[in-house]
Amino acid sequence: MITFEEHVVRQHPELGAEFGWVLSGLTLASKKIEAQIRSAGLSGVYGAQGSENVQGEAQQKLDVVANDAMMESLGSRAGVAALVSEEDEAPVAFDADGGKYIVIFDPLDGSSNIDVNVNVGTIFSVHRRLADGSLDASILQEGTKQVMGGYVVYGPSTVLVYTAGDGVYGFTLDAASGAFVLTNEAMVMPEQGPYYSVNEANAVTWPEGFQAYVEMLRTGGLGIAYSSRYIGSLVADFHRTLLKGGVFLYPPTKKQPGGKLRLLYEANPLAFIAEQAGGMATTGTDRILEIQPGKIHQRTPFCVGSKREMEALQAAVGGKA
Ligand code: P6P
């Protein structure tokens, strides 16, 4: 039985014991979140909080609970220089002098699905604090500089998936020990299909290349028959794509021409995992991990999946990667 913390410290001794302490803050938070989700119906934490987050989106009660859990569990860890959350306008500095790591996260992605008991997730990205010490510059590093990208998907079981640049590994929360135990060695995304995953209600407003691409998938243009699967919870849709192959797309739309999903704490960590598993992640044209962030909450079109579908997407939308 190898736990998540043991696995990372063993695979990456260069990150040091301090990093292991940061990771235990991450897993402690996710266990708190998991417990709250499991008992939400009993403890009355379903529904809206009655407030909005920095995105102008109605906060669910569990968004606040999850954010508090992440802030409390990580904020007290020595190695953490700052935390950046989807729920908060600005970064929260902690060990601003000694902290080596910045943790950027979406504490509970897909929370609007909780009330209907659909999988949700926590997504996290870890950067090193830059030598010059600037917090803003350390936060706004491009995705290729991530120390770690990962997520926890709260579903029939609670699964943590991460990469730190030498492959993708999956861990399942073991109720008996309370530990995330290694259950997926070296996860590899299938070369192709059988699912495409996109909110087709937006299809008429996508750029033409995306419309033609999805039509091509639908009509057998890539040589296989596809099924459409769209849960509307990014972590769940991504996790299925990682395990089964195919493609997830959130193209530009008329309502959000710059894309809906956020670069720093959704697209970058998942793109890191996808590439390490042999897949690809682009805006449709450009590689996600090479985007130079300008703002911590900036959005991006996000397309991620198997090599076969992603190469066909680039051809359809005229991109480079
Ligand atoms: P739409 C959930 O609100 C979320 O941020 C992601 O988890 C999900 O992939 C996306 O939005 C769904 O957006 O516009 O299809 O409902």
PDB file of N, CA, C and O in Angstrom, residues 77-112:
ATOM      1  N   ARG A  77       0.464  25.374   6.426  1.00  0.00           N
ATOM      2  CA  ARG A  77       1.640  24.547   6.095  1.00  0.00           C
ATOM      3  C   ARG A  77       2.839  25.432   5.766  1.00  0.00           C
ATOM      4  O   ARG A  77       2.739  26.331   4.927  1.00  0.00           O
ATOM      5  N   ALA A  78       3.977  25.123   6.341  1.00  0.00           N
ATOM      6  CA  ALA A  78       5.145  26.019   6.245  1.00  0.00           C
ATOM      7  C   ALA A  78       5.549  26.282   4.802  1.00  0.00           C
ATOM      8  O   ALA A  78       5.927  27.395   4.457  1.00  0.00           O
ATOM      9  N   GLY A  79       5.437  25.313   3.930  1.00  0.00           N
ATOM     10  CA  GLY A  79       5.981  25.499   2.585  1.00  0.00           C
ATOM     11  C   GLY A  79       5.143  26.378   1.677  1.00  0.00           C
ATOM     12  O   GLY A  79       5.566  26.718   0.568  1.00  0.00           O
ATOM     13  N   VAL A  80       3.978  26.815   2.152  1.00  0.00           N
ATOM     14  CA  VAL A  80       3.042  27.520   1.265  1.00  0.00           C
ATOM     15  C   VAL A  80       3.274  29.030   1.331  1.00  0.00           C
ATOM     16  O   VAL A  80       3.070  29.661   2.372  1.00  0.00           O
ATOM     17  N   ALA A  81       3.721  29.585   0.216  1.00  0.00           N
ATOM     18  CA  ALA A  81       3.954  31.040   0.149  1.00  0.00           C
ATOM     19  C   ALA A  81       2.640  31.775  -0.064  1.00  0.00           C
ATOM     20  O   ALA A  81       2.406  32.841   0.521  1.00  0.00           O
ATOM     21  N   ALA A  82       1.754  31.196  -0.897  1.00  0.00           N
ATOM     22  CA  ALA A  82       0.463  31.851  -1.159  1.00  0.00           C
ATOM     23  C   ALA A  82      -0.518  30.826  -1.716  1.00  0.00           C
ATOM     24  O   ALA A  82      -0.109  29.801  -2.269  1.00  0.00           O
ATOM     25  N   LEU A  83      -1.791  31.131  -1.537  1.00  0.00           N
ATOM     26  CA  LEU A  83      -2.863  30.304  -2.098  1.00  0.00           C
ATOM     27  C   LEU A  83      -3.689  31.179  -3.029  1.00  0.00           C
ATOM     28  O   LEU A  83      -3.951  32.363  -2.725  1.00  0.00           O
ATOM     29  N   VAL A  84      -4.106  30.614  -4.145  1.00  0.00           N
ATOM     30  CA  VAL A  84      -4.953  31.330  -5.114  1.00  0.00           C
ATOM     31  C   VAL A  84      -6.171  30.449  -5.360  1.00  0.00           C
ATOM     32  O   VAL A  84      -6.014  29.281  -5.732  1.00  0.00           O
ATOM     33  N   SER A  85      -7.362  31.021  -5.123  1.00  0.00           N
ATOM     34  CA  SER A  85      -8.592  30.224  -5.242  1.00  0.00           C
ATOM     35  C   SER A  85      -9.541  30.838  -6.266  1.00  0.00           C
ATOM     36  O   SER A  85      -9.638  32.084  -6.366  1.00  0.00           O
ATOM     37  N   GLU A  86     -10.253  30.001  -6.974  1.00  0.00           N
ATOM     38  CA  GLU A  86     -11.290  30.476  -7.895  1.00  0.00           C
ATOM     39  C   GLU A  86     -12.294  31.333  -7.157  1.00  0.00           C
ATOM     40  O   GLU A  86     -12.880  32.245  -7.701  1.00  0.00           O
ATOM     41  N   GLU A  87     -12.470  31.070  -5.847  1.00  0.00           N
ATOM     42  CA  GLU A  87     -13.526  31.738  -5.089  1.00  0.00           C
ATOM     43  C   GLU A  87     -13.109  33.121  -4.583  1.00  0.00           C
ATOM     44  O   GLU A  87     -13.942  33.879  -4.102  1.00  0.00           O
ATOM     45  N   ASP A  88     -11.802  33.417  -4.645  1.00  0.00           N
ATOM     46  CA  ASP A  88     -11.336  34.688  -4.034  1.00  0.00           C
ATOM     47  C   ASP A  88     -10.728  35.606  -5.083  1.00  0.00           C
ATOM     48  O   ASP A  88      -9.982  35.149  -5.950  1.00  0.00           O
ATOM     49  N   GLU A  89     -10.996  36.885  -4.950  1.00  0.00           N
ATOM     50  CA  GLU A  89     -10.489  37.885  -5.904  1.00  0.00           C
ATOM     51  C   GLU A  89      -8.965  37.842  -6.003  1.00  0.00           C
ATOM     52  O   GLU A  89      -8.372  37.790  -7.062  1.00  0.00           O
ATOM     53  N   ALA A  90      -8.330  37.866  -4.810  1.00  0.00           N
ATOM     54  CA  ALA A  90      -6.862  38.032  -4.814  1.00  0.00           C
ATOM     55  C   ALA A  90      -6.200  36.841  -4.128  1.00  0.00           C
ATOM     56  O   ALA A  90      -6.834  36.127  -3.337  1.00  0.00           O
ATOM     57  N   PRO A  91      -4.901  36.644  -4.409  1.00  0.00           N
ATOM     58  CA  PRO A  91      -4.144  35.603  -3.707  1.00  0.00           C
ATOM     59  C   PRO A  91      -4.092  35.902  -2.206  1.00  0.00           C
ATOM     60  O   PRO A  91      -4.202  37.053  -1.788  1.00  0.00           O
ATOM     61  N   VAL A  92      -3.967  34.845  -1.422  1.00  0.00           N
ATOM     62  CA  VAL A  92      -3.820  34.998   0.033  1.00  0.00           C
ATOM     63  C   VAL A  92      -2.393  34.576   0.386  1.00  0.00           C
ATOM     64  O   VAL A  92      -2.004  33.426   0.149  1.00  0.00           O
ATOM     65  N   ALA A  93      -1.599  35.526   0.882  1.00  0.00           N
ATOM     66  CA  ALA A  93      -0.191  35.220   1.201  1.00  0.00           C
ATOM     67  C   ALA A  93      -0.110  34.580   2.584  1.00  0.00           C
ATOM     68  O   ALA A  93      -0.843  34.961   3.506  1.00  0.00           O
ATOM     69  N   PHE A  94       0.765  33.606   2.701  1.00  0.00           N
ATOM     70  CA  PHE A  94       0.970  32.980   4.009  1.00  0.00           C
ATOM     71  C   PHE A  94       2.435  33.123   4.391  1.00  0.00           C
ATOM     72  O   PHE A  94       2.870  34.205   4.779  1.00  0.00           O
ATOM     73  N   ASP A  95       3.212  32.046   4.163  1.00  0.00           N
ATOM     74  CA  ASP A  95       4.631  32.099   4.546  1.00  0.00           C
ATOM     75  C   ASP A  95       5.382  32.884   3.480  1.00  0.00           C
ATOM     76  O   ASP A  95       6.134  32.320   2.681  1.00  0.00           O
ATOM     77  N   ALA A  96       5.092  34.190   3.434  1.00  0.00           N
ATOM     78  CA  ALA A  96       5.570  35.011   2.305  1.00  0.00           C
ATOM     79  C   ALA A  96       7.091  35.093   2.259  1.00  0.00           C
ATOM     80  O   ALA A  96       7.653  35.424   1.224  1.00  0.00           O
ATOM     81  N   ASP A  97       7.766  34.795   3.357  1.00  0.00           N
ATOM     82  CA  ASP A  97       9.240  34.847   3.311  1.00  0.00           C
ATOM     83  C   ASP A  97       9.807  33.480   2.950  1.00  0.00           C
ATOM     84  O   ASP A  97      10.520  33.322   1.991  1.00  0.00           O
ATOM     85  N   GLY A  98       9.412  32.438   3.750  1.00  0.00           N
ATOM     86  CA  GLY A  98      10.065  31.149   3.571  1.00  0.00           C
ATOM     87  C   GLY A  98       9.364  30.214   2.603  1.00  0.00           C
ATOM     88  O   GLY A  98       9.962  29.276   2.079  1.00  0.00           O
ATOM     89  N   GLY A  99       8.078  30.468   2.330  1.00  0.00           N
ATOM     90  CA  GLY A  99       7.312  29.497   1.533  1.00  0.00           C
ATOM     91  C   GLY A  99       7.870  29.337   0.135  1.00  0.00           C
ATOM     92  O   GLY A  99       8.166  30.321  -0.550  1.00  0.00           O
ATOM     93  N   LYS A 100       8.028  28.065  -0.300  1.00  0.00           N
ATOM     94  CA  LYS A 100       8.601  27.816  -1.622  1.00  0.00           C
ATOM     95  C   LYS A 100       7.529  27.585  -2.684  1.00  0.00           C
ATOM     96  O   LYS A 100       7.820  27.633  -3.871  1.00  0.00           O
ATOM     97  N   TYR A 101       6.298  27.286  -2.279  1.00  0.00           N
ATOM     98  CA  TYR A 101       5.282  26.848  -3.233  1.00  0.00           C
ATOM     99  C   TYR A 101       4.035  27.723  -3.205  1.00  0.00           C
ATOM    100  O   TYR A 101       3.632  28.254  -2.171  1.00  0.00           O
ATOM    101  N   ILE A 102       3.452  27.829  -4.407  1.00  0.00           N
ATOM    102  CA  ILE A 102       2.157  28.518  -4.590  1.00  0.00           C
ATOM    103  C   ILE A 102       1.146  27.442  -4.971  1.00  0.00           C
ATOM    104  O   ILE A 102       1.415  26.663  -5.895  1.00  0.00           O
ATOM    105  N   VAL A 103       0.032  27.361  -4.279  1.00  0.00           N
ATOM    106  CA  VAL A 103      -1.012  26.390  -4.652  1.00  0.00           C
ATOM    107  C   VAL A 103      -2.209  27.171  -5.195  1.00  0.00           C
ATOM    108  O   VAL A 103      -2.722  28.084  -4.539  1.00  0.00           O
ATOM    109  N   ILE A 104      -2.601  26.804  -6.436  1.00  0.00           N
ATOM    110  CA  ILE A 104      -3.683  27.485  -7.146  1.00  0.00           C
ATOM    111  C   ILE A 104      -4.793  26.462  -7.368  1.00  0.00           C
ATOM    112  O   ILE A 104      -4.496  25.364  -7.854  1.00  0.00           O
ATOM    113  N   PHE A 105      -6.031  26.808  -6.980  1.00  0.00           N
ATOM    114  CA  PHE A 105      -7.034  25.733  -7.017  1.00  0.00           C
ATOM    115  C   PHE A 105      -8.453  26.219  -7.277  1.00  0.00           C
ATOM    116  O   PHE A 105      -8.802  27.375  -7.034  1.00  0.00           O
ATOM    117  N   ASP A 106      -9.235  25.307  -7.796  1.00  0.00           N
ATOM    118  CA  ASP A 106     -10.689  25.437  -7.829  1.00  0.00           C
ATOM    119  C   ASP A 106     -11.183  24.468  -6.764  1.00  0.00           C
ATOM    120  O   ASP A 106     -11.131  23.255  -6.964  1.00  0.00           O
ATOM    121  N   PRO A 107     -11.653  24.980  -5.634  1.00  0.00           N
ATOM    122  CA  PRO A 107     -11.938  24.081  -4.515  1.00  0.00           C
ATOM    123  C   PRO A 107     -13.055  23.084  -4.784  1.00  0.00           C
ATOM    124  O   PRO A 107     -13.013  21.945  -4.314  1.00  0.00           O
ATOM    125  N   LEU A 108     -14.041  23.518  -5.559  1.00  0.00           N
ATOM    126  CA  LEU A 108     -15.138  22.593  -5.869  1.00  0.00           C
ATOM    127  C   LEU A 108     -15.706  22.933  -7.236  1.00  0.00           C
ATOM    128  O   LEU A 108     -16.575  23.786  -7.383  1.00  0.00           O
ATOM    129  N   ASP A 109     -15.148  22.256  -8.249  1.00  0.00           N
ATOM    130  CA  ASP A 109     -15.587  22.537  -9.615  1.00  0.00           C
ATOM    131  C   ASP A 109     -16.844  21.714  -9.929  1.00  0.00           C
ATOM    132  O   ASP A 109     -16.936  20.543  -9.575  1.00  0.00           O
ATOM    133  N   GLY A 110     -17.801  22.382 -10.573  1.00  0.00           N
ATOM    134  CA  GLY A 110     -19.032  21.687 -10.955  1.00  0.00           C
ATOM    135  C   GLY A 110     -20.051  21.685  -9.834  1.00  0.00           C
ATOM    136  O   GLY A 110     -20.990  20.879  -9.822  1.00  0.00           O
ATOM    137  N   SER A 111     -19.882  22.599  -8.863  1.00  0.00           N
ATOM    138  CA  SER A 111     -20.701  22.527  -7.640  1.00  0.00           C
ATOM    139  C   SER A 111     -22.191  22.660  -7.922  1.00  0.00           C
ATOM    140  O   SER A 111     -23.014  22.219  -7.124  1.00  0.00           O
ATOM    141  N   SER A 112     -22.543  23.237  -9.081  1.00  0.00           N
ATOM    142  CA  SER A 112     -23.991  23.356  -9.373  1.00  0.00           C
ATOM    143  C   SER A 112     -24.604  21.962  -9.558  1.00  0.00           C
ATOM    144  O   SER A 112     -25.812  21.791  -9.517  1.00  0.00           O
TER     145      SER A 112
END
